[in-house]
CSV table of C-alpha atoms and ligand atoms in Angstrom, one decimal:
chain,number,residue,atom,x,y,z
V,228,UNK,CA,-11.3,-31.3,21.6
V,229,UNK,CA,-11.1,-28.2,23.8
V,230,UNK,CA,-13.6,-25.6,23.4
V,231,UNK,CA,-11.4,-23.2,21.8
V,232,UNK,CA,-10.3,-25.3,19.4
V,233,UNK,CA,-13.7,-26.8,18.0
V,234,UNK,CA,-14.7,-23.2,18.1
V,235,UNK,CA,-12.2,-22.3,15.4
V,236,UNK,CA,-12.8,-25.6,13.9
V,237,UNK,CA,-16.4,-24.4,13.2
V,238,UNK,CA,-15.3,-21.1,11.7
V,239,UNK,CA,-12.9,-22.6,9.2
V,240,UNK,CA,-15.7,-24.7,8.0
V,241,UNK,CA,-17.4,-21.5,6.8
V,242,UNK,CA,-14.4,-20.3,5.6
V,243,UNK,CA,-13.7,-23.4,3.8
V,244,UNK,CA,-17.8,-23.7,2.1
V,245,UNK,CA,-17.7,-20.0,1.0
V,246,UNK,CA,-14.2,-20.3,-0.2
V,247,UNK,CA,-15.8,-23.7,-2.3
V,248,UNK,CA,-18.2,-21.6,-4.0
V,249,UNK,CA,-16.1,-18.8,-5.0
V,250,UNK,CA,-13.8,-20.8,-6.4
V,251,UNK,CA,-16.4,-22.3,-9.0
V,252,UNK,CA,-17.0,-19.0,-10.3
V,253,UNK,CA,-14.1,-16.7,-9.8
V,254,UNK,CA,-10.2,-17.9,-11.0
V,255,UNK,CA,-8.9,-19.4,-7.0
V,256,UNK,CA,-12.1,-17.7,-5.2
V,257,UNK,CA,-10.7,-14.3,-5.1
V,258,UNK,CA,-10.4,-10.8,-7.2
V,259,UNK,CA,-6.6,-9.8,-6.4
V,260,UNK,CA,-4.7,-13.4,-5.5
V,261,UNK,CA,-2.9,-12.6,-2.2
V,262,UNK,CA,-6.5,-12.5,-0.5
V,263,UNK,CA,-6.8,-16.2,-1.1
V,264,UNK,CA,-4.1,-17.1,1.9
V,265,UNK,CA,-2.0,-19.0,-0.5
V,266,UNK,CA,0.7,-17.6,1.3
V,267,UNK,CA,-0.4,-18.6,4.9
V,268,UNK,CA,-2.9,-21.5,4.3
V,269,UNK,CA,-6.1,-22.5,5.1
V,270,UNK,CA,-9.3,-20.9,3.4
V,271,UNK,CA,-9.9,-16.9,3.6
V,272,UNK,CA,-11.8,-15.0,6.1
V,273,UNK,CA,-15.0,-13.7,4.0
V,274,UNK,CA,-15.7,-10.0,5.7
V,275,UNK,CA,-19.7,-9.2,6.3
V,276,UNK,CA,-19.2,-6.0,7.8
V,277,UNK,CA,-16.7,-3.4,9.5
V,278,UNK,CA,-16.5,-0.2,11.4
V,279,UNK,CA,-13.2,1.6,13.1
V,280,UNK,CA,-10.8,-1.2,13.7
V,281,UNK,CA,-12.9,-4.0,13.1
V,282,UNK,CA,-14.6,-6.2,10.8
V,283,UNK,CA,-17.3,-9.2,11.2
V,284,UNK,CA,-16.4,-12.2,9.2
V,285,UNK,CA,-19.4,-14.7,7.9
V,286,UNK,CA,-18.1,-16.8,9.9
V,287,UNK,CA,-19.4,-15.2,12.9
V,288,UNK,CA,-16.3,-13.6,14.4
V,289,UNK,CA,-15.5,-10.1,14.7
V,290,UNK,CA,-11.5,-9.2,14.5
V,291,UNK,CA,-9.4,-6.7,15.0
V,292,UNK,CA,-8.0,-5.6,11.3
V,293,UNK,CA,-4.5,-4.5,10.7
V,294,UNK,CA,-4.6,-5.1,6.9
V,295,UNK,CA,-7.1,-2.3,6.5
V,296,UNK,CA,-7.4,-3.3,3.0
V,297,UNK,CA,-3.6,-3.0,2.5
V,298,UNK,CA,-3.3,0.7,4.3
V,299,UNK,CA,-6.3,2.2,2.0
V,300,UNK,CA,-8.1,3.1,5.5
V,301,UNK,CA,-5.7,5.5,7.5
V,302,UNK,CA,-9.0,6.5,9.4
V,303,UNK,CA,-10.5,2.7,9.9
V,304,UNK,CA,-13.5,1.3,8.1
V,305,UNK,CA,-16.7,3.2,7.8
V,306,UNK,CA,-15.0,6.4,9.3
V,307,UNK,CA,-19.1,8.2,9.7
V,308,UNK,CA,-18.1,11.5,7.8
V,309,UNK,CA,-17.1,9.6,5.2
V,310,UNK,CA,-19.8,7.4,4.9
V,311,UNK,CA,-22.3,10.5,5.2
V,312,UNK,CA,-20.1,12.5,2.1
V,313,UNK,CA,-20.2,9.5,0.1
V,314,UNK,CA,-24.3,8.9,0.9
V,315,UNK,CA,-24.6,12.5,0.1
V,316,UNK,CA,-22.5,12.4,-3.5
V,317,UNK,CA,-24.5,9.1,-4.2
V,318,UNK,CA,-27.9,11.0,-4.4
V,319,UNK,CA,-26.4,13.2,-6.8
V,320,UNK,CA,-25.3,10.5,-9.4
V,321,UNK,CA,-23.0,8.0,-9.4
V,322,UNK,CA,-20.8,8.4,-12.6
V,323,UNK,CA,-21.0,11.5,-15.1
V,324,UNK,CA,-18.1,11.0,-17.0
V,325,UNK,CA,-18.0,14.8,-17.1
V,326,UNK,CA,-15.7,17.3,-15.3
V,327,UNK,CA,-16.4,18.8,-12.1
V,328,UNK,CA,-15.6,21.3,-9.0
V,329,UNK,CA,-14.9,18.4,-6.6
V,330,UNK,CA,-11.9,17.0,-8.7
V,331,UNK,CA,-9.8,20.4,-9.4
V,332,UNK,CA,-10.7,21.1,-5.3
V,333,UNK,CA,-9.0,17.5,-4.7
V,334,UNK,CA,-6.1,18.5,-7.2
V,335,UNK,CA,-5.7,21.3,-5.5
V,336,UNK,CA,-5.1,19.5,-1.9
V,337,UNK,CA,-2.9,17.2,-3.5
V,338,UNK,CA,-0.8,19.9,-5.3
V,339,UNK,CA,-0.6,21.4,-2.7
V,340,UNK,CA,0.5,18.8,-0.1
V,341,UNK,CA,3.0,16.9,-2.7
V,342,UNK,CA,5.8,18.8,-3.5
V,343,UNK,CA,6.6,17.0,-6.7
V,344,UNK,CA,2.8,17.6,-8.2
V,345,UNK,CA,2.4,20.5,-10.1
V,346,UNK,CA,-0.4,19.2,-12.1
V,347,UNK,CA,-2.3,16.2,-11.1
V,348,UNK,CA,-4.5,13.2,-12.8
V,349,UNK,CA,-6.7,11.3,-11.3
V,350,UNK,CA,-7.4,7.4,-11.9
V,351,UNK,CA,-9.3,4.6,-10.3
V,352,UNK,CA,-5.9,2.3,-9.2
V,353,UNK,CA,-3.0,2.6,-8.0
V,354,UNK,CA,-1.7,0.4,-10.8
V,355,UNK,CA,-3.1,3.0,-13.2
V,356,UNK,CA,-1.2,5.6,-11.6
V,357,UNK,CA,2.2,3.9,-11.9
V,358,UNK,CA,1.3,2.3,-15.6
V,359,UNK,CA,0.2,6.0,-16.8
V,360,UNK,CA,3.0,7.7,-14.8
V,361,UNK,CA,6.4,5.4,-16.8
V,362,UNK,CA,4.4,6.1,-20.5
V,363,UNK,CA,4.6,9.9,-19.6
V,364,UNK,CA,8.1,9.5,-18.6
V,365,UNK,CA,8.1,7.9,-21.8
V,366,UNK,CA,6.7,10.4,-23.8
V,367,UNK,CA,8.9,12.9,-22.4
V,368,UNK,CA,12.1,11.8,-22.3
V,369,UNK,CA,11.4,10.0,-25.9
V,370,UNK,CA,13.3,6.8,-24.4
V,371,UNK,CA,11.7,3.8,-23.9
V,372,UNK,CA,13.4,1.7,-20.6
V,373,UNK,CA,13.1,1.7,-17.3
V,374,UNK,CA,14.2,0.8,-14.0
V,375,UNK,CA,12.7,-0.6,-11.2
V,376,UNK,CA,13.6,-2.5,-8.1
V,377,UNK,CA,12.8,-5.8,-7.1
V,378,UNK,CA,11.7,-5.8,-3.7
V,379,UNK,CA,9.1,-2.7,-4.8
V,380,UNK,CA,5.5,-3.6,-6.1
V,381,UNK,CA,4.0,-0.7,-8.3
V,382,UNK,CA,1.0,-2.5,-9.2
V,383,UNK,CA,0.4,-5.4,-12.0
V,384,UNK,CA,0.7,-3.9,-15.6
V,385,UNK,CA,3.4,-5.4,-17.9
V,386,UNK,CA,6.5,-3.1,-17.3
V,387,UNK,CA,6.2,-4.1,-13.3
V,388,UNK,CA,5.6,-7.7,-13.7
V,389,UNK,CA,8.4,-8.9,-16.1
V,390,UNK,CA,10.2,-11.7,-14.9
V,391,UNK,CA,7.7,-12.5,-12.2
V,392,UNK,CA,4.9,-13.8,-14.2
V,393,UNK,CA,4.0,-15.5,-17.7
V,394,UNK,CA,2.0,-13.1,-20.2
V,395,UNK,CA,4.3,-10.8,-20.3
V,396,UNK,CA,5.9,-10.0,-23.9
V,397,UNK,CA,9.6,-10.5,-24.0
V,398,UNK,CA,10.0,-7.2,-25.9
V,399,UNK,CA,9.0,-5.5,-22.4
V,400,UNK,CA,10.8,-7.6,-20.3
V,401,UNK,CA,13.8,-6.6,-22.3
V,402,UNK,CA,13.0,-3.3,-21.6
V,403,UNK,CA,13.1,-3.6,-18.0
V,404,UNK,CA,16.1,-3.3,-15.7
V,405,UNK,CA,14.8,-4.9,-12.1
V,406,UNK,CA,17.7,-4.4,-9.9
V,407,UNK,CA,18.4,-3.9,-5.7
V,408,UNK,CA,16.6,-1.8,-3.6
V,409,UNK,CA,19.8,0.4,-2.2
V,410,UNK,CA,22.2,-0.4,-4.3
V,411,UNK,CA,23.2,2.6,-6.2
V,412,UNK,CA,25.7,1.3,-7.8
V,413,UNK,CA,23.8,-1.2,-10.2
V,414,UNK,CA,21.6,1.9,-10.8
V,415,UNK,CA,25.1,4.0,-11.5
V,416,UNK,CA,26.0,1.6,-13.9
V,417,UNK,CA,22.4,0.7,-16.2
V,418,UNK,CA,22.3,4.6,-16.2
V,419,UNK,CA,26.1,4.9,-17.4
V,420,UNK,CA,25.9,2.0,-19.8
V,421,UNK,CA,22.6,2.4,-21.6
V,422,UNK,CA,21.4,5.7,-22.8
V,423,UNK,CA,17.6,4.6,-23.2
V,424,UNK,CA,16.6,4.8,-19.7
V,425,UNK,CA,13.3,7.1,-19.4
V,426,UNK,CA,13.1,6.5,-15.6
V,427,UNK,CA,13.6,5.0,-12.2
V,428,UNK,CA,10.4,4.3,-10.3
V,429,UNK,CA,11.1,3.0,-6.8
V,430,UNK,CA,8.9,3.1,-3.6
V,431,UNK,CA,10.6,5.8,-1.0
V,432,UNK,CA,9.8,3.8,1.2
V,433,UNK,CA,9.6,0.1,0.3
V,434,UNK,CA,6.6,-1.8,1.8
V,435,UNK,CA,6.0,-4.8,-0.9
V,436,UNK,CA,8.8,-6.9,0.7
V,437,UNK,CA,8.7,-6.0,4.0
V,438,UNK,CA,9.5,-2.7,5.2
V,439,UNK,CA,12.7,-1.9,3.6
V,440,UNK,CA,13.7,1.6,4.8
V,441,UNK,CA,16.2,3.5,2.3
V,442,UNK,CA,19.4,4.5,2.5
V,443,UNK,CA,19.3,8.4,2.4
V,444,UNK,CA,22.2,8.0,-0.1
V,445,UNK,CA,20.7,5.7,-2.4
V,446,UNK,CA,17.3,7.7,-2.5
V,447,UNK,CA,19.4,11.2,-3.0
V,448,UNK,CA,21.9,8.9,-5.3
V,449,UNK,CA,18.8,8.3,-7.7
V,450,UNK,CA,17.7,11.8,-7.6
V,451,UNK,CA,21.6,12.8,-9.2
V,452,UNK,CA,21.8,10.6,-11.4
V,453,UNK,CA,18.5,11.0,-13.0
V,454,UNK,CA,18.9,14.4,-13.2
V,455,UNK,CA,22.7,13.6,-14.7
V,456,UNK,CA,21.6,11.1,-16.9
V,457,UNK,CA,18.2,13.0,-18.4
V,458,UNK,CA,16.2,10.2,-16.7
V,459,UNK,CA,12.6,11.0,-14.8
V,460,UNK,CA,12.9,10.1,-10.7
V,461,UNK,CA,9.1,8.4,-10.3
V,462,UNK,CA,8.2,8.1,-6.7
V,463,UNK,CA,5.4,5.4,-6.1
V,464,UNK,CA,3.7,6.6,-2.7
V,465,UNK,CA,0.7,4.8,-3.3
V,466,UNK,CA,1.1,3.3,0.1
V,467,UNK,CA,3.6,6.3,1.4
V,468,UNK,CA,1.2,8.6,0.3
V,469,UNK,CA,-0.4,10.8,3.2
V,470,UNK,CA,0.6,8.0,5.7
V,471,UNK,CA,3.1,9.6,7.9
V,472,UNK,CA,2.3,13.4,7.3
V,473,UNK,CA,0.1,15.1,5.4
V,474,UNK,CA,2.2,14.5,2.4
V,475,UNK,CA,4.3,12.1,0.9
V,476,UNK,CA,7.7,10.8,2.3
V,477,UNK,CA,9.4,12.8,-0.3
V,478,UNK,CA,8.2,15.8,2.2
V,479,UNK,CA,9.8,13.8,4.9
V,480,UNK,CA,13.1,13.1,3.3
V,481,UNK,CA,13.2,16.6,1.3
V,482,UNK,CA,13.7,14.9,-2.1
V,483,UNK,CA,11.9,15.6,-4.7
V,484,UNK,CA,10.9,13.6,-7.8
V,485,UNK,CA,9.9,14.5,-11.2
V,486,UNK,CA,6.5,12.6,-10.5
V,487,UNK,CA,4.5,10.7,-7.6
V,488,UNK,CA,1.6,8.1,-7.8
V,489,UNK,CA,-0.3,7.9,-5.0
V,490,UNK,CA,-3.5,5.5,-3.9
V,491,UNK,CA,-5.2,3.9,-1.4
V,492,UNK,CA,-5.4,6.7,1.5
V,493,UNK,CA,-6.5,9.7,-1.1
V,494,UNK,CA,-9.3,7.6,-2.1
V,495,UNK,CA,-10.8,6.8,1.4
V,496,UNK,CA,-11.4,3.4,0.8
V,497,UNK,CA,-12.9,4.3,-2.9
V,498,UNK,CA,-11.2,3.5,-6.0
V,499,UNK,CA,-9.5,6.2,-6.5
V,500,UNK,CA,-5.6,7.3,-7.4
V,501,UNK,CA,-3.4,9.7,-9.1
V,502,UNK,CA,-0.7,10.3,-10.3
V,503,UNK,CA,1.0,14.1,-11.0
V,504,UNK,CA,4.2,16.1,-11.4
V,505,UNK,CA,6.1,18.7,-13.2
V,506,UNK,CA,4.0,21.1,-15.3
V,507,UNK,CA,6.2,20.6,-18.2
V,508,UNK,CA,6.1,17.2,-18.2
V,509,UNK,CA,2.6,16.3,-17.2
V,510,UNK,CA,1.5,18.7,-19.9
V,511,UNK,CA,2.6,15.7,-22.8
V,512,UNK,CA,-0.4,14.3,-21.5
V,513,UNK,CA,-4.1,14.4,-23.9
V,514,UNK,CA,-5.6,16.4,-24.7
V,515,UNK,CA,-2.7,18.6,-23.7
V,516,UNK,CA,-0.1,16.6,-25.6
V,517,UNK,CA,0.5,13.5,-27.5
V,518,UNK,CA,0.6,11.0,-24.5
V,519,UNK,CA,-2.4,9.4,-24.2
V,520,UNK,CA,-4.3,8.2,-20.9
V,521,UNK,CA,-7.7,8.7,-20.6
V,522,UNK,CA,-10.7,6.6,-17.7
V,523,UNK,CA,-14.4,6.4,-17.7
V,524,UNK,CA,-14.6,6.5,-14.0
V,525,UNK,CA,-11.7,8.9,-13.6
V,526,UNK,CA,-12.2,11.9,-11.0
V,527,UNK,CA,-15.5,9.4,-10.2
V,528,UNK,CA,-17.5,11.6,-8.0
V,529,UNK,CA,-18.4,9.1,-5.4
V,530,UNK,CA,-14.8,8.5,-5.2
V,531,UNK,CA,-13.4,11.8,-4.7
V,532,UNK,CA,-16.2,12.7,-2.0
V,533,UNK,CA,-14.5,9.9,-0.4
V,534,UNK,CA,-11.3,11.5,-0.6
V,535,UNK,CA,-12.0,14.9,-0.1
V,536,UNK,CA,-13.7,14.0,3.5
V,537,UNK,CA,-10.3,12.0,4.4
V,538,UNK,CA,-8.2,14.4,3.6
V,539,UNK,CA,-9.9,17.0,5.8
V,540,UNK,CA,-10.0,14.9,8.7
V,541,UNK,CA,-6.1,14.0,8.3
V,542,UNK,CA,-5.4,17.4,7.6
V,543,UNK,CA,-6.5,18.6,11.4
V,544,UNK,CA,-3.7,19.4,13.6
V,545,UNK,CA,-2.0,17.0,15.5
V,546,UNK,CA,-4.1,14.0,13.5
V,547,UNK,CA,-0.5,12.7,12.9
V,548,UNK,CA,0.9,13.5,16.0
V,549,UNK,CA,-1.5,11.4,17.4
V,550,UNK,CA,-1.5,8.7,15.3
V,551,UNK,CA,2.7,8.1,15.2
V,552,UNK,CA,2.6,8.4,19.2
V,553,UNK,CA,-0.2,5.9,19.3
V,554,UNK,CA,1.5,3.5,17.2
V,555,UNK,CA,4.9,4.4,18.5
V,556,UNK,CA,3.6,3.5,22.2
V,557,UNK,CA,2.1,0.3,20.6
V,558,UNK,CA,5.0,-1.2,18.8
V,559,UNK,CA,7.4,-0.7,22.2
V,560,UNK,CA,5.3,-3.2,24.0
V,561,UNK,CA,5.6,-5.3,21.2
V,562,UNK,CA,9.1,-5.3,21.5
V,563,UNK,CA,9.1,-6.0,25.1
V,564,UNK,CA,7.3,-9.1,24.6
V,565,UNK,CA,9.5,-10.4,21.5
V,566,UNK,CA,12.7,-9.5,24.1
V,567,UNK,CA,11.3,-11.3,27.1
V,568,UNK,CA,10.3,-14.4,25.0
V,569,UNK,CA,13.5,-14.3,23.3
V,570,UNK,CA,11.5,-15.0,20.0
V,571,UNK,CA,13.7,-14.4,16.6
V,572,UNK,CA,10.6,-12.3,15.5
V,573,UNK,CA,12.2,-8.9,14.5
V,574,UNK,CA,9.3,-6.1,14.1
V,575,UNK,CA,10.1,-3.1,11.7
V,576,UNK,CA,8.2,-0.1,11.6
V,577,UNK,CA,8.3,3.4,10.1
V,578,UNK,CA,5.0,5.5,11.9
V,579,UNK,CA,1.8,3.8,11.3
V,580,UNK,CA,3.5,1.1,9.4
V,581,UNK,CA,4.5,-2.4,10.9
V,582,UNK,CA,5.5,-5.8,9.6
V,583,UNK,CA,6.5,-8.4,11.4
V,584,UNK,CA,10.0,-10.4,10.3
V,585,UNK,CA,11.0,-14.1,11.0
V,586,UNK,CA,14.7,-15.7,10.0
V,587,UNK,CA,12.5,-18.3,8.7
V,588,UNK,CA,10.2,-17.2,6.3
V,589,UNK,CA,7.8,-20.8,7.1
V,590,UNK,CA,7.2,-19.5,10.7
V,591,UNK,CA,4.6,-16.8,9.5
V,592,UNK,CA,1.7,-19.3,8.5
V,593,UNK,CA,1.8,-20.3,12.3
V,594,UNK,CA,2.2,-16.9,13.7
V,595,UNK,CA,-1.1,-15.8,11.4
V,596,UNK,CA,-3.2,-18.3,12.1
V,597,UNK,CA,-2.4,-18.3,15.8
V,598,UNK,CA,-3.0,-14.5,15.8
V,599,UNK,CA,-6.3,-15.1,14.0
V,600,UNK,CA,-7.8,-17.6,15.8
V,601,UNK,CA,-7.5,-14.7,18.6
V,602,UNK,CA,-9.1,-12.2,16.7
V,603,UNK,CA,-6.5,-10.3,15.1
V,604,UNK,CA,-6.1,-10.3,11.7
V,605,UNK,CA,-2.6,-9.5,10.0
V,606,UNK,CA,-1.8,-9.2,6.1
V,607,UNK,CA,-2.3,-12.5,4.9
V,608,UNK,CA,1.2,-12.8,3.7
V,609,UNK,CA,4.7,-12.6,5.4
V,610,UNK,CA,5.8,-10.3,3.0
V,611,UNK,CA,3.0,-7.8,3.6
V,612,UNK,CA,3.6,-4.6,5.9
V,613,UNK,CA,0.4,-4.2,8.5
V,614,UNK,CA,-1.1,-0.6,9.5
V,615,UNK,CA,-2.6,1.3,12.4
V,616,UNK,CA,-5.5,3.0,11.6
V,617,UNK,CA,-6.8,6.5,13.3
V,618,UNK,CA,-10.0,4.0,14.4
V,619,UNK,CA,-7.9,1.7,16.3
V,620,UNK,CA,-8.1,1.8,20.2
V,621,UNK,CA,-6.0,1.1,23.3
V,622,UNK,CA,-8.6,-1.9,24.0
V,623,UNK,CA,-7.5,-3.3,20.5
V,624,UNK,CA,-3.7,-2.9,21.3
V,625,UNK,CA,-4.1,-4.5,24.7
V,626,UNK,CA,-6.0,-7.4,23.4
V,627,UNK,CA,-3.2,-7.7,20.4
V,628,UNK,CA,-0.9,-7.8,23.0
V,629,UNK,CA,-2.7,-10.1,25.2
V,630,UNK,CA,-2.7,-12.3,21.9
V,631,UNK,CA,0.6,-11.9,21.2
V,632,UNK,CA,1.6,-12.8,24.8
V,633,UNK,CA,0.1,-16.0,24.4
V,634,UNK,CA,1.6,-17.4,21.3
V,635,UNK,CA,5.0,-16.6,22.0
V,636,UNK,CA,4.1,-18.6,24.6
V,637,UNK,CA,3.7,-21.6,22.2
V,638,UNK,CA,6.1,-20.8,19.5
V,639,UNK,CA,8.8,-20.7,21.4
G,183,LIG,N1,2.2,0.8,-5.9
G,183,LIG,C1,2.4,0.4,-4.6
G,183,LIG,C2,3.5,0.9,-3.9
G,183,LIG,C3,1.5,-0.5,-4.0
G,183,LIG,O1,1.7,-1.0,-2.8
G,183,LIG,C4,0.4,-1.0,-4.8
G,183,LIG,C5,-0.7,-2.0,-4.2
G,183,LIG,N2,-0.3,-2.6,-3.1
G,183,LIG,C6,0.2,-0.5,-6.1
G,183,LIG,C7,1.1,0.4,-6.6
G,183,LIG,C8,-0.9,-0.9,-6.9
G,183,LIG,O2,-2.1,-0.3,-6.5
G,183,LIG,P1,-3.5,-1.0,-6.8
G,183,LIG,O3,-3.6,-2.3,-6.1
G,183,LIG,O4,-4.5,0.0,-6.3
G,183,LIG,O5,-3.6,-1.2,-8.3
């Protein structure tokens, strides 16, 4: 066996023994099921450590990470004025289940930043964002269905799962319309046909399936016919969110919803999400109103210390100037190397976004594992979108590239 190989035969071993004992005592070895590589095979990397761009596995390796836990980490792992305003709010007490300063300063940002948040909430998930944010619209709008789209993910309460997993009561399912991403015209005609429609929710940006860019007229399209229809407009920019700019893409694309959700980034790695909107309609919510939505570790201080110190780091000028470019420069020599290999491999990308596409769905598991066995660790699933972090360097592009040079290599 070469020396490479045995190498990574050795890793996977670990993988595989770690991956035995989780699985005796957690359901398939894992706390949120696409981190168990179903999707690409093979036993999980288990992560020791990480800092900037990298992690250390327990199985001895260090890799360069492009998952950063699904896009949470816009400024890499253990970004040190992070760590030393979380260590600092940690002293103070962990949980008071009591107001503070910090959260109406970190409303403030966000209100600020998101044109569509007037008032915001915070919550610990992004699926409690988009779960809290359709039983508003709810309350509001005093209908009870909505629409969603089926290559979007907005987290896994019942609404967003019908028809893609068992335990979900019919009654909801038949609440749901799950239609195509930008196709206005199924939209155009749930809206026209059934008169219970409280909203749309819809990622502006769709990054659950792929990277699915919209068409400007279906995104303005939904905005109309909302408004015509009496119908809230829910953006989901819990991945969006404060990824491109410092805002949303609804700041990008100049159209606004009635209400956003937004995760992972604001929360600096910390459980931590929110979700916000029009005055008059977030003010439906308790104790304001009859809407009820309520969290123990809401607003949790440790958590929004965490987010407060990313935001003012991606706040500086040019943080996103420099990030885009970076990433920009990055993905061109990608290209160059899927052209001169002549791979079908198409990469999409919008800023510090990427995700790699193949005519045949199969050829991911290869491309991963090959990529990984080289130290560079994607999404562990083809339909996953990868990011580039503030934390990663030219080093870590040039040995991606390096990698990538060398499995085309034996794809091909
Ligand atoms: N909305 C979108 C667009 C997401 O991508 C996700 C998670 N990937 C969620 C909601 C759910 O967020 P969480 O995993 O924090 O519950």
């Amino acid at each position: 066996m070469a020396k490479e190989s045995l190498t990574n035969y050795k890793l996977q071993i670990t993988n595989y023994r770690l991956f035995r004992e989780a699985k005796k005592v957690i359901p398939g070895g894992v706390n949120s099921p696409v981190r168990s590589f179903k999707a690409v095979g093979g036993a999980p990397v288990f992560i020791k450590k990480a800092s900037g761009s990298k992690f250390l596995a327990e199985d001895g390796k260090t890799y360069i990470d492009y998952c950063m836990s699904w896009g949470a980490l816009l400024l890499g792992h253990a970004h040190s004025e992070v760590v030393s305003g979380v260590k600092k709010a940690v002293e103070k007490g962990t949980s008071y289940g009591a107001a503070t300063k910090a959260e109406t300063e970190f409303a403030k940002i966000i209100t600020r930043a998101i044109p569509s948040c007037e008032l915001a909430r915070l919550v610990s998930s992004g699926t409690e964002a988009a779960m809290s944010a359709i039983r508003v619209a709810r309350g509001y709008t005093r209908k009870n269905k909505i629409i969603k789209f089926k290559e979007c993910y907005h987290g896994h309460s019942d609404y967003f799962l019908s028809g893609k997993s068992a335990g979900i009561p019919e009654n909801i399912s038949r609440d749901v319309y799950s239609l195509d991403y930008n196709n206005l015209e199924q939209a155009e005609e749930a809206l026209e046909k059934d008169k219970d429609i409280a909203c749309v929710i819809v990622e502006p940006i769709a990054a659950n399936t792929g990277l699915i860019l919209p068409l400007k007229s279906f995104l303005e399209g939904l905005r109309k016919l909302t408004l015509k229809h009496k119908a809230l407009l829910i953006f989901d920019e819990v991945i969006t969110g404060f990824r491109f700019c410092f805002g949303g893409v609804q700041n990008i694309f100049g159209i606004i919803p009635d209400l956003t959700c937004l995760g992972k980034i604001i929360g600096g790695g910390f459980p931590l999400a929110c979700f916000g909107g029009k005055k008059e309609i977030m003010r439906h919510l308790a104790p304001l109103g009859s809407v009820y939505q309520a969290g123990t570790l809401s607003g949790n201080p440790v958590a929004v210390q965490a987010g407060l110190k990313t935001l003012e780091i991606i706040k500086k000028p040019g943080f996103y100037k420099r990030l885009n470019e970076k990433a920009g420069s990055f993905y061109k020599k990608i290209d160059g190397i899927i052209e001169n290999k002549k791979t079908n491999i198409v990469l999409n990308r919008f800023g510090a976004m990427f995700h790699f596409s193949f005519k045949d769905k199969k050829q991911f598991s290869g491309f991963f594992h090959n990529l990984l066995a080289q130290g560079i660790y994607l999404s562990p699933a083809g339909d996953e979108v990868c990011f580039v972090s503030a934390a990663h360097t030219d080093k870590d592009f040039e040995i991606t590239l390096k990698a990538l040079n060398h499995l085309k290599e034996r794809l091909v």
